[in-house]
mmCIF file of C-alpha atoms (C1' of nucleotides) in Angstrom:
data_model
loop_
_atom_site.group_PDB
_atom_site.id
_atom_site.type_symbol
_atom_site.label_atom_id
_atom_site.label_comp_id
_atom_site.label_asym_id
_atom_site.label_seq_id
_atom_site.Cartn_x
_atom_site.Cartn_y
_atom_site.Cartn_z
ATOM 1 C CA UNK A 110 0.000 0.000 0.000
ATOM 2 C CA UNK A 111 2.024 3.204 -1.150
ATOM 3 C CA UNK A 112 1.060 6.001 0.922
ATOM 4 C CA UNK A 113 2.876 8.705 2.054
ATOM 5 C CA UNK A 114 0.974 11.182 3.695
ATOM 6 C CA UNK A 115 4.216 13.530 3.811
ATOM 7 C CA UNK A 116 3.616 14.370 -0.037
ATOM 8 C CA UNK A 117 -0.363 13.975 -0.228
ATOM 9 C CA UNK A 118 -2.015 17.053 -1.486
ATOM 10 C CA UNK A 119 -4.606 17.480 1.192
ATOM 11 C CA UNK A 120 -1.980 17.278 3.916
ATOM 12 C CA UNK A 121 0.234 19.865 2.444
ATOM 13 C CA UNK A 122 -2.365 22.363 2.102
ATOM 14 C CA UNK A 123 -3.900 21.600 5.567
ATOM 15 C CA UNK A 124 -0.910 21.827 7.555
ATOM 16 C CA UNK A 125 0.140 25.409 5.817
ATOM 17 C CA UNK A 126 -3.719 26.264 6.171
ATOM 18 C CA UNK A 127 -3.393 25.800 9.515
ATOM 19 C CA UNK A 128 0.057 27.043 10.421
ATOM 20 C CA UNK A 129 -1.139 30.675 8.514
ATOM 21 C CA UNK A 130 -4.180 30.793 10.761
ATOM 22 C CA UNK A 131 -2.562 30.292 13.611
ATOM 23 C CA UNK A 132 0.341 32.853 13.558
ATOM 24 C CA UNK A 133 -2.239 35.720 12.134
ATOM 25 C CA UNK A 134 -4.906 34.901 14.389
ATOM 26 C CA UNK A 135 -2.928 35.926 17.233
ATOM 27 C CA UNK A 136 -1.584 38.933 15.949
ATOM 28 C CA UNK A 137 -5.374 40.906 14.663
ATOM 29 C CA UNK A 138 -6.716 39.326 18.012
ATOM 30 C CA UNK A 139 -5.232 42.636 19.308
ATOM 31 C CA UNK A 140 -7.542 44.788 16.390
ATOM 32 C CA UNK A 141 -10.160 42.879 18.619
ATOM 33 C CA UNK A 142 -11.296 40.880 15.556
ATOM 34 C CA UNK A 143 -11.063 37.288 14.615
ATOM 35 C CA UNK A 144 -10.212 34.844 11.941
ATOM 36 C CA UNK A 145 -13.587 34.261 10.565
ATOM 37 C CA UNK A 146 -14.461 38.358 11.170
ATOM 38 C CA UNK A 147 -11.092 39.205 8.731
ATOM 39 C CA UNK A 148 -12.355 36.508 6.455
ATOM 40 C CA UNK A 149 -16.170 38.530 6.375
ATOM 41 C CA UNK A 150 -14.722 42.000 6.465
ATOM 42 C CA UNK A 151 -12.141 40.666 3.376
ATOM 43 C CA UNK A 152 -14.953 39.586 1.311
ATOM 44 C CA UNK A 153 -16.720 42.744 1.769
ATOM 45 C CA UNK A 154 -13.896 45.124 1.421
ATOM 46 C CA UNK A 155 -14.779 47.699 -1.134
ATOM 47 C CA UNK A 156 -17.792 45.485 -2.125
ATOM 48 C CA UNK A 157 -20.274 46.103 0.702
ATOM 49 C CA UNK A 158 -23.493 44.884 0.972
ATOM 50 C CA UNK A 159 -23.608 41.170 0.014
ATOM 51 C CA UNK A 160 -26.152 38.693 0.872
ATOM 52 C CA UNK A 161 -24.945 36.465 3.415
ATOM 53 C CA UNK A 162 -25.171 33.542 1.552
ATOM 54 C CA UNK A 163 -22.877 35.224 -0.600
ATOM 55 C CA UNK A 164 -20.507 36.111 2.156
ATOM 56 C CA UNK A 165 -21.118 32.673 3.056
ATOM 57 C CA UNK A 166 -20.030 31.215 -0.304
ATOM 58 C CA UNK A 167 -16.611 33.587 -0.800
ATOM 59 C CA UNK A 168 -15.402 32.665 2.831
ATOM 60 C CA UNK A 169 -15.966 28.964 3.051
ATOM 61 C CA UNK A 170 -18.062 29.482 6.304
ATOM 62 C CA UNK A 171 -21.057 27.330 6.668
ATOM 63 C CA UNK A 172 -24.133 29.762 6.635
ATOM 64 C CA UNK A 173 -25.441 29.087 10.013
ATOM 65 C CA UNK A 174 -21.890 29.641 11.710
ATOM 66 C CA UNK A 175 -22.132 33.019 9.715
ATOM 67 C CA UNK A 176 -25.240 34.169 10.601
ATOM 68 C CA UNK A 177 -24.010 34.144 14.350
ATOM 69 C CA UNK A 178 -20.656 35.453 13.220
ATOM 70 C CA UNK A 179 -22.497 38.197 11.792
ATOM 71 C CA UNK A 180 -24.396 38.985 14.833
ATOM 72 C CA UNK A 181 -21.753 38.925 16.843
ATOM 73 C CA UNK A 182 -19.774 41.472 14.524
ATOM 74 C CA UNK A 183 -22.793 43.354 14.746
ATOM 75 C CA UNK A 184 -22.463 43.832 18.237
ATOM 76 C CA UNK A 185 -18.709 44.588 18.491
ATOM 77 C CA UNK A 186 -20.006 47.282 15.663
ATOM 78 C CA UNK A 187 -18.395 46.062 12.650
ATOM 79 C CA UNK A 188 -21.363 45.582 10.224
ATOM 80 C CA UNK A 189 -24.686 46.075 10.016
ATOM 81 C CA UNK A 190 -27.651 43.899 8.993
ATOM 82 C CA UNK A 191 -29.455 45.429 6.256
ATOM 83 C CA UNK A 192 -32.930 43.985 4.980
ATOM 84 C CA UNK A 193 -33.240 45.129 1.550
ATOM 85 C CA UNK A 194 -36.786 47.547 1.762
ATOM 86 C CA UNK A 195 -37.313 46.974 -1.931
ATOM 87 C CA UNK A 196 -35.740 43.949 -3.170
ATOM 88 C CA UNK A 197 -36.829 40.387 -2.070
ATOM 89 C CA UNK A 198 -37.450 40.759 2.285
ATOM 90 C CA UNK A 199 -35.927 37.067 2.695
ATOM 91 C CA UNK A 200 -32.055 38.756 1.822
ATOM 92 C CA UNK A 201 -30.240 40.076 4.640
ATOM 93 C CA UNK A 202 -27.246 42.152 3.452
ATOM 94 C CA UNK A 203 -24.615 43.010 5.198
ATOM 95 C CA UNK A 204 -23.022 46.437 5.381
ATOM 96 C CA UNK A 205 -19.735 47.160 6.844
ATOM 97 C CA UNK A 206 -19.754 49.751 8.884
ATOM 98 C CA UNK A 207 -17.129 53.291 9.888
ATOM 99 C CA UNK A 208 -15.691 50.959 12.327
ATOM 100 C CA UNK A 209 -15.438 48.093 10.488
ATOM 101 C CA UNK A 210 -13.407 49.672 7.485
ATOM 102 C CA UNK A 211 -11.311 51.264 10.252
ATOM 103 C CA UNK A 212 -10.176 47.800 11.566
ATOM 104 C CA UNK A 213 -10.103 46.826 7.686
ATOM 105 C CA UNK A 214 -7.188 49.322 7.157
ATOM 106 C CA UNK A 215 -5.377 48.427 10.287
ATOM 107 C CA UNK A 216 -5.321 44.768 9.561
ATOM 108 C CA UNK A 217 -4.788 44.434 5.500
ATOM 109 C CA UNK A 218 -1.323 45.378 5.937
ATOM 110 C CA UNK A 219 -0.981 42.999 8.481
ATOM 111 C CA UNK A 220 -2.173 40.500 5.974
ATOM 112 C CA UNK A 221 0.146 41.371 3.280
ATOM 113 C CA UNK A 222 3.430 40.999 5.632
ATOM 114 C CA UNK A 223 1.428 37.676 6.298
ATOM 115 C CA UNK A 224 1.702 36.984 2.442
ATOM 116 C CA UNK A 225 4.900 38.048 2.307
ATOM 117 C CA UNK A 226 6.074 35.747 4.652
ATOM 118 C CA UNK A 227 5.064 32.870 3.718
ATOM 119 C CA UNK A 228 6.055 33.707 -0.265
ATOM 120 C CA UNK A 229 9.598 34.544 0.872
ATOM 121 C CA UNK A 230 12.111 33.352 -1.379
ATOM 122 C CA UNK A 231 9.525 33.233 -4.315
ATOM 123 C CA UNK A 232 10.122 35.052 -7.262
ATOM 124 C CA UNK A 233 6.499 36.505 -8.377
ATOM 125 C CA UNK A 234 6.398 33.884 -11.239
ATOM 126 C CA UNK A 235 6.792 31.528 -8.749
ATOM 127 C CA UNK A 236 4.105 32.842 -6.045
ATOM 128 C CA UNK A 237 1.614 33.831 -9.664
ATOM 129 C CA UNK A 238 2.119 30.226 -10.308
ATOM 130 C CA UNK A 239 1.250 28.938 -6.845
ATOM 131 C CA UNK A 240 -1.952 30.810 -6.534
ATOM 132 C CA UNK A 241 -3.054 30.234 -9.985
ATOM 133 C CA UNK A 242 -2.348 26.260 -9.486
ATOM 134 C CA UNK A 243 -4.549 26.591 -6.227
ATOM 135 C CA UNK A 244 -7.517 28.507 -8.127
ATOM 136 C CA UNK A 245 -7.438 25.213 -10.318
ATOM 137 C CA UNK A 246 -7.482 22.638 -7.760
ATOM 138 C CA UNK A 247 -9.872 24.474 -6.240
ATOM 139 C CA UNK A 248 -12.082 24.818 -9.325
ATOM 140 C CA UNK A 249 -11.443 20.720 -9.788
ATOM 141 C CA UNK A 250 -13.057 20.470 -6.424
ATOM 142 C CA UNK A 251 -15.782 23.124 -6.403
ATOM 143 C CA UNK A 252 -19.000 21.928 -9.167
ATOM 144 C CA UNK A 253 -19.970 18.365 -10.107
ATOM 145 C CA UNK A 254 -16.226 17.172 -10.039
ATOM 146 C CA UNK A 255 -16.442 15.610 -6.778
ATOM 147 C CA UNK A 256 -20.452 14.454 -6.860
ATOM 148 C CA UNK A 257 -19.628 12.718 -9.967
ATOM 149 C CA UNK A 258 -16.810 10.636 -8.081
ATOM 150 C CA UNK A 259 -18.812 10.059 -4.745
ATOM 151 C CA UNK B 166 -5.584 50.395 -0.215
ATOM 152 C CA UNK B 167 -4.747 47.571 -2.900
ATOM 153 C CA UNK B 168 -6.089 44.491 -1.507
ATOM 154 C CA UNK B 169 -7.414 41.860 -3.528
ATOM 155 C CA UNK B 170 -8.571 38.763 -1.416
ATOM 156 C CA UNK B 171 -9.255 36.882 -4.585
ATOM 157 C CA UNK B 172 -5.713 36.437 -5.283
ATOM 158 C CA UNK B 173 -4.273 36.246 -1.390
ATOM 159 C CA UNK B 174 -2.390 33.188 -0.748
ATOM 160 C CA UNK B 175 -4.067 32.166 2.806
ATOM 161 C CA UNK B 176 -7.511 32.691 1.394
ATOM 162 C CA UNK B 177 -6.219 30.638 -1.910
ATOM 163 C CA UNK B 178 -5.281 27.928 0.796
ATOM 164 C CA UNK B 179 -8.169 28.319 3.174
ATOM 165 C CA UNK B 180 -11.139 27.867 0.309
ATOM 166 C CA UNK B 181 -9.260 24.928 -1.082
ATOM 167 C CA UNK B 182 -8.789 23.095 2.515
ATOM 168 C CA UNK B 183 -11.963 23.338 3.319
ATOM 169 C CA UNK B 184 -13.369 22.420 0.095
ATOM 170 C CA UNK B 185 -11.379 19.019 0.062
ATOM 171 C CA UNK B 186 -12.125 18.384 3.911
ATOM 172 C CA UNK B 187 -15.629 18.805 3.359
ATOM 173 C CA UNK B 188 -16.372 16.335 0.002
ATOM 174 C CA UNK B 189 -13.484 13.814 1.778
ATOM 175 C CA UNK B 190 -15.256 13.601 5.323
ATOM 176 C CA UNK B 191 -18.824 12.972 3.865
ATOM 177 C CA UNK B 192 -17.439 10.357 1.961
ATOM 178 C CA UNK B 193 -15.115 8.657 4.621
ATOM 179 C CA UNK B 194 -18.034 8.957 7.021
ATOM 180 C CA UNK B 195 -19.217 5.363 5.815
ATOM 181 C CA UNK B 196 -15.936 4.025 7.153
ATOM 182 C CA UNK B 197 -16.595 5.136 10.551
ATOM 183 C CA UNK B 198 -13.716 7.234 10.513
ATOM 184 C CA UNK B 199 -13.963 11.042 10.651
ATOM 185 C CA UNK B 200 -11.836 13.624 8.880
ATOM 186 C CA UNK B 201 -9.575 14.401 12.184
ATOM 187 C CA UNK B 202 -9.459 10.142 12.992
ATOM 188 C CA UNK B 203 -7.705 9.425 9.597
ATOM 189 C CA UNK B 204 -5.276 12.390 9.879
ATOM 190 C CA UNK B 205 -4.059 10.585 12.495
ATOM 191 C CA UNK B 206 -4.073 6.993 10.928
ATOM 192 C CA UNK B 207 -2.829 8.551 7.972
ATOM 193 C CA UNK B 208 0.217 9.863 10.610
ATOM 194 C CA UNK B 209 0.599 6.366 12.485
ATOM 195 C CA UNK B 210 0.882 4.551 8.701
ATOM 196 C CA UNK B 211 3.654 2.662 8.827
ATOM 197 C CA UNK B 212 5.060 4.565 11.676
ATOM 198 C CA UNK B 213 2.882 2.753 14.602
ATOM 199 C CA UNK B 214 4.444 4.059 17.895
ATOM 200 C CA UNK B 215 4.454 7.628 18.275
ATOM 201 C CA UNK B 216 4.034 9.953 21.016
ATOM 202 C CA UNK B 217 0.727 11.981 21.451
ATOM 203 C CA UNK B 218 3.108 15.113 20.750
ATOM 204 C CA UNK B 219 4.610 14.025 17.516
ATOM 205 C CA UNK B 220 0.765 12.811 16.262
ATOM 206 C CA UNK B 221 -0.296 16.770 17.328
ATOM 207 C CA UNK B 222 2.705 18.237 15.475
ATOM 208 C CA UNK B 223 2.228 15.674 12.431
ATOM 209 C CA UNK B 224 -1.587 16.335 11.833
ATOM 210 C CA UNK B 225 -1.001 20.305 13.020
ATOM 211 C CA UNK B 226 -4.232 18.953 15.598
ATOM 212 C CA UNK B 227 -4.007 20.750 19.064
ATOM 213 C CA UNK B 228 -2.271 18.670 21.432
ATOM 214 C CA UNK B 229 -5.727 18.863 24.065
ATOM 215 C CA UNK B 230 -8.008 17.889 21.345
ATOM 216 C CA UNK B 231 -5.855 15.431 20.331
ATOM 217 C CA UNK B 232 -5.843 14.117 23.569
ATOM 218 C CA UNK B 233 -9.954 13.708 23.319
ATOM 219 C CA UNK B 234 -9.910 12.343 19.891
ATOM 220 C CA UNK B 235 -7.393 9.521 20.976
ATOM 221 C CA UNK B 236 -9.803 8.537 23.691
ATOM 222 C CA UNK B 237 -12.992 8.313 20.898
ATOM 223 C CA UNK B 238 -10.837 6.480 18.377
ATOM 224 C CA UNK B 239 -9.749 3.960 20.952
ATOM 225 C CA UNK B 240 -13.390 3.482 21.800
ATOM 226 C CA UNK B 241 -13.992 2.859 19.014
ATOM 227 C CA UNK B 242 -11.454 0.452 18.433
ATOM 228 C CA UNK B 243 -9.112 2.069 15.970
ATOM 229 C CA UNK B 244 -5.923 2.405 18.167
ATOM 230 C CA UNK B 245 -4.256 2.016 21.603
ATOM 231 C CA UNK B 246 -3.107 4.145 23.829
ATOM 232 C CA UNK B 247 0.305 2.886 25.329
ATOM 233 C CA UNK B 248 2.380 3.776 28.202
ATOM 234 C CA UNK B 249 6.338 3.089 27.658
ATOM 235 C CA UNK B 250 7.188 0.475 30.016
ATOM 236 C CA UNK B 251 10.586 1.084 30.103
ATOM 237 C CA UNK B 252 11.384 4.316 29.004
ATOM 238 C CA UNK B 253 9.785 7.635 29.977
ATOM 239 C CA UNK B 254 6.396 7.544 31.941
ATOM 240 C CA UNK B 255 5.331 10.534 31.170
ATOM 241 C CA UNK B 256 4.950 9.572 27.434
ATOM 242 C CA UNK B 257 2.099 7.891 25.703
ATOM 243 C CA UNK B 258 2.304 6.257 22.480
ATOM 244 C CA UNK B 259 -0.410 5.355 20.159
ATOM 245 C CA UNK B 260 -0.736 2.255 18.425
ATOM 246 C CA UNK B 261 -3.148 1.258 15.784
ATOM 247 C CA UNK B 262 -5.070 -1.843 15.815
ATOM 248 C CA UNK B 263 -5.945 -4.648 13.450
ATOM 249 C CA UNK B 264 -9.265 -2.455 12.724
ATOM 250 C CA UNK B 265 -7.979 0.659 12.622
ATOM 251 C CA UNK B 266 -5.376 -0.828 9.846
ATOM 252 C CA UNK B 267 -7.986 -2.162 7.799
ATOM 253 C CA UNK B 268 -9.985 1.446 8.363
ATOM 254 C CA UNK B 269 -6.888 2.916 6.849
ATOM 255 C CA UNK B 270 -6.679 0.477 3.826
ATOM 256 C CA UNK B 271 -10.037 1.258 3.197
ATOM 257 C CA UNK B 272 -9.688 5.040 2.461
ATOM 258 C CA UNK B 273 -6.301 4.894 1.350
ATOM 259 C CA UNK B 274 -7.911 4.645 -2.067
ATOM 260 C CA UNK B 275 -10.222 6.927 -1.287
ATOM 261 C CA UNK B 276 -7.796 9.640 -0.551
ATOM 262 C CA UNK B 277 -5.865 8.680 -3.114
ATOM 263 C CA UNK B 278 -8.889 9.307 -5.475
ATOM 264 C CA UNK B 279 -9.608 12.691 -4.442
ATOM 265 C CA UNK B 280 -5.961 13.820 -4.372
ATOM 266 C CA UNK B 281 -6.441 12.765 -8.219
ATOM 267 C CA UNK B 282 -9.457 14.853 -8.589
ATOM 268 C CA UNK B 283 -7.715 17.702 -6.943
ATOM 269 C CA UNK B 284 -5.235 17.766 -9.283
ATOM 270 C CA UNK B 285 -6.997 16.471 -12.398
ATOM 271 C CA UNK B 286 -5.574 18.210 -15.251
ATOM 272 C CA UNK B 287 -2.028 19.196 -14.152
ATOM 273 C CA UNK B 288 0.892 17.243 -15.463
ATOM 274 C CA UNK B 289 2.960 15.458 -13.296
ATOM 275 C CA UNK B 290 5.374 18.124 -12.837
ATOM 276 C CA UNK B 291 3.057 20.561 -12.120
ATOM 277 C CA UNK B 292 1.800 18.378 -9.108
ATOM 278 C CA UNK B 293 5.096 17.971 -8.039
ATOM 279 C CA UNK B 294 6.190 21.628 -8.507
ATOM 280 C CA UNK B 295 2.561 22.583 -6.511
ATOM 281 C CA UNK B 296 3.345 20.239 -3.610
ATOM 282 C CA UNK B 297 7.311 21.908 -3.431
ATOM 283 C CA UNK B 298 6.187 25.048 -3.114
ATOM 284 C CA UNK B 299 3.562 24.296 -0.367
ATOM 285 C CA UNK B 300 6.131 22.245 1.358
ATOM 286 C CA UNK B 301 8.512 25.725 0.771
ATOM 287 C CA UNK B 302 5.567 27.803 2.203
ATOM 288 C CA UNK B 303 4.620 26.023 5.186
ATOM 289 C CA UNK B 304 9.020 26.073 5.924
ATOM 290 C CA UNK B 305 8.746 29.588 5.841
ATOM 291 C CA UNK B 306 5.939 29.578 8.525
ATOM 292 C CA UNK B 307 6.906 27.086 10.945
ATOM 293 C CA UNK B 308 9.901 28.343 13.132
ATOM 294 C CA UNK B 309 11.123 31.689 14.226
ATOM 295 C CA UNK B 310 10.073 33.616 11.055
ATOM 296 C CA UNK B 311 6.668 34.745 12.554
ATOM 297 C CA UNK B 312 7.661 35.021 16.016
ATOM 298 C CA UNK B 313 10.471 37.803 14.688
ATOM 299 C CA UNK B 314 8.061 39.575 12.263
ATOM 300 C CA UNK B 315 5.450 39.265 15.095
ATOM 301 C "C1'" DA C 132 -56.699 35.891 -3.972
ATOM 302 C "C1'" DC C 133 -54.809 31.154 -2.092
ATOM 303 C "C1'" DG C 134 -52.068 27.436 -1.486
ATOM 304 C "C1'" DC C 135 -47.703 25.076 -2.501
ATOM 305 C "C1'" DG C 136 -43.098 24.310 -3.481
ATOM 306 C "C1'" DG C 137 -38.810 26.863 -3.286
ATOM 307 C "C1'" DT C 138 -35.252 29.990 -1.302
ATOM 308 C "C1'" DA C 139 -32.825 32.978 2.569
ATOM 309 C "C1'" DT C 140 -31.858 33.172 7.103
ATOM 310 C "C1'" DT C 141 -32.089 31.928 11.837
ATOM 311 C "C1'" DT C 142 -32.296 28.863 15.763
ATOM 312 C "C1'" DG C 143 -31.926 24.257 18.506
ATOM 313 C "C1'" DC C 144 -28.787 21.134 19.845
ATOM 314 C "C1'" DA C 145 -25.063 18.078 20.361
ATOM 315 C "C1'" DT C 146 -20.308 17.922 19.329
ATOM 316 C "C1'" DT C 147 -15.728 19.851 18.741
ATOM 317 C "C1'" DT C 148 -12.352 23.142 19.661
ATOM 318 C "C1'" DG C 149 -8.442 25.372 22.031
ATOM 319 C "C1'" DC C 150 -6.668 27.914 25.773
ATOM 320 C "C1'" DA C 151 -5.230 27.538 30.497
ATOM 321 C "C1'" DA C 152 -4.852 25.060 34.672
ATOM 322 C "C1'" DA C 153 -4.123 20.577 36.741
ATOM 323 C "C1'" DT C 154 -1.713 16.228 36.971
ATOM 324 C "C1'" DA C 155 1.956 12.956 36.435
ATOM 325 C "C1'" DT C 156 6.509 12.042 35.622
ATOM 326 C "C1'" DC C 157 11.237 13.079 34.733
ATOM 327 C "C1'" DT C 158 15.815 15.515 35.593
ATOM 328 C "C1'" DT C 159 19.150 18.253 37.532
ATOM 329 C "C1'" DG C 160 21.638 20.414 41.317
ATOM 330 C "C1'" DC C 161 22.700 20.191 45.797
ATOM 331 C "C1'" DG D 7 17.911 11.420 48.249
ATOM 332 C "C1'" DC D 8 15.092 15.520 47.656
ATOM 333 C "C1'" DA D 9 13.355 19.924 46.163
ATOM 334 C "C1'" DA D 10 12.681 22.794 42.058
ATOM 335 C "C1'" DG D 11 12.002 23.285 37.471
ATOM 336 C "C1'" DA D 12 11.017 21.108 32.969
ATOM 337 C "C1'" DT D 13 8.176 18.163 29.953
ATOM 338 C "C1'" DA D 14 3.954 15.047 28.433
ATOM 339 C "C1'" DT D 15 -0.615 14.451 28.799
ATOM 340 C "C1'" DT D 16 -5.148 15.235 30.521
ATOM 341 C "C1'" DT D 17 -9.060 17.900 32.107
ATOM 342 C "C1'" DG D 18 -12.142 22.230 33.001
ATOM 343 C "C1'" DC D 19 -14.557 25.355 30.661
ATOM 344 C "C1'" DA D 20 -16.354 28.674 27.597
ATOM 345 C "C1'" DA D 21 -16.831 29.501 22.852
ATOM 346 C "C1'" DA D 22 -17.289 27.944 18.015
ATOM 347 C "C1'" DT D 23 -19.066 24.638 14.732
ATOM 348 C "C1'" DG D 24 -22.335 22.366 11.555
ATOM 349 C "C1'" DC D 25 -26.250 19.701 10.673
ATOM 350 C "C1'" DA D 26 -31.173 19.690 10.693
ATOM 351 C "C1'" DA D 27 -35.446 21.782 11.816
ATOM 352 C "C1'" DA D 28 -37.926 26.086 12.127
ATOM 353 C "C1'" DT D 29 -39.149 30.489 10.372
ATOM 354 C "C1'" DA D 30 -39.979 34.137 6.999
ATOM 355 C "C1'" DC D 31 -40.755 35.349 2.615
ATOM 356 C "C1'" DC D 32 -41.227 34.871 -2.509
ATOM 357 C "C1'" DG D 33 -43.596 33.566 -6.858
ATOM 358 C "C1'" DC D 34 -46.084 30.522 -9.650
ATOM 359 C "C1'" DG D 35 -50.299 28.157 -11.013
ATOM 360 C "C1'" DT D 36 -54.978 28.094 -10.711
#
DNA sequence: ACGCGGTATTTGCATTTGCAAATATCTTGC
DNA sequence: GCAAGATATTTGCAAATGCAAATACCGCGT
């Protein structure tokens, strides 16, 4: 049985998942925001007022976990629910709010020394390369790929 | 402010990771086995013996819940927890069993499988050149390289 | 205008998570 | 040989997670 877990896709990209969360976690914990909140306020950044199944969809978090999330960024005063008045009354969309661009700014240059680390020693072919290799596998896993298979 | 999240490296990772855990645990579910259990099968392959410690830094699982998930997968019958006899008390290794072997032949393939899907369309040296640079990424991570930019 | 299937979001609930404190054991210096 | 500090694992606890059921609303067909 030839398995070696040390080269297996879904390990590598766990383990640096992982690792990446970690180490920036701790550091915008002080911005007194978390993972998840970056991930929301990143997807809305200079595109506010998603649905929050969109939100849901761009960040990878399941919908229910979200909708507390979003309360709970509510609260600290990062976003706002917004019921559309017009539009169709089931969407919620969510607005990000003075605050929530201010901690926004403080923390995307956090991010990008984040990047920065972690691509050092890349040349930007290299790093384009990388990203645009994980936007395939990632569009080999997202669709019909994998219900096909199961 | 130039930020693009749709081309930042930790969400690239983060989408993809949790798009492969999610399809892969449904699946493995029939096995018995959840996605954290065969991360740590998947460690013990072939390498029966280890310390709680070295599983944790292996899978990148926290060394408490780690702890936990031991005690379900013994229950369930997958491994053994095993005190030295001889050599230091305060370590516990794990062992697998006869069932959790045959769990891990089982969705060996499996993985295998999706690992293909994952990468369906790149060459072989494009998988290979993928998996060296996450391996490069997560070496510029782990360490003192955060703790110094921190 | 009314009911019915469909979609968006929230809520109930049991499980999982991770930090920090507790425990158990080892090791070194005296 | 023993106290003090280090290391390995477990446990307490509060918070986060995700599935499934509930809720709220839409829009079509009649």
């Amino acid at each position: 049985m030839s398995f070696d877990f040390t080269t297996y896709l879904p390990y590598l990209i766990n383990r640096t998942g992982v690792e990446l969360a970690g180490a920036f976690s701790r550091e915008i914990a002080q911005h007194g925001v978390t993972l998840p909140m970056w991930r929301v306020l990143a997807a809305l950044h200079r595109r506010d007022g998603l649905r929050i199944s969109d939100v849901a969809g761009l960040t990878s978090i399941d919908i229910s976990t979200l909708s507390r999330l979003i309360g709970k960024m509510e609260k600290r005063g990062l976003v706002i629910r917004r019921r559309s008045p017009e539009a169709d009354g089931r969407v919620v969309t969510v607005v990000v709010t003075p605050a929530g661009q201010a901690a926004t700014r403080a923390i995307v240059p956090v991010a990008q020394r984040y990047e920065a680390i972690a691509l050092a020693g890349f040349t930007a072919d290299e790093a384009a390369a990388l990203k645009q290799m994980l936007i395939r596998v990632y569009g080999n896993l997202s669709g019909d790929a994998l219900d096909s298979a199961a």
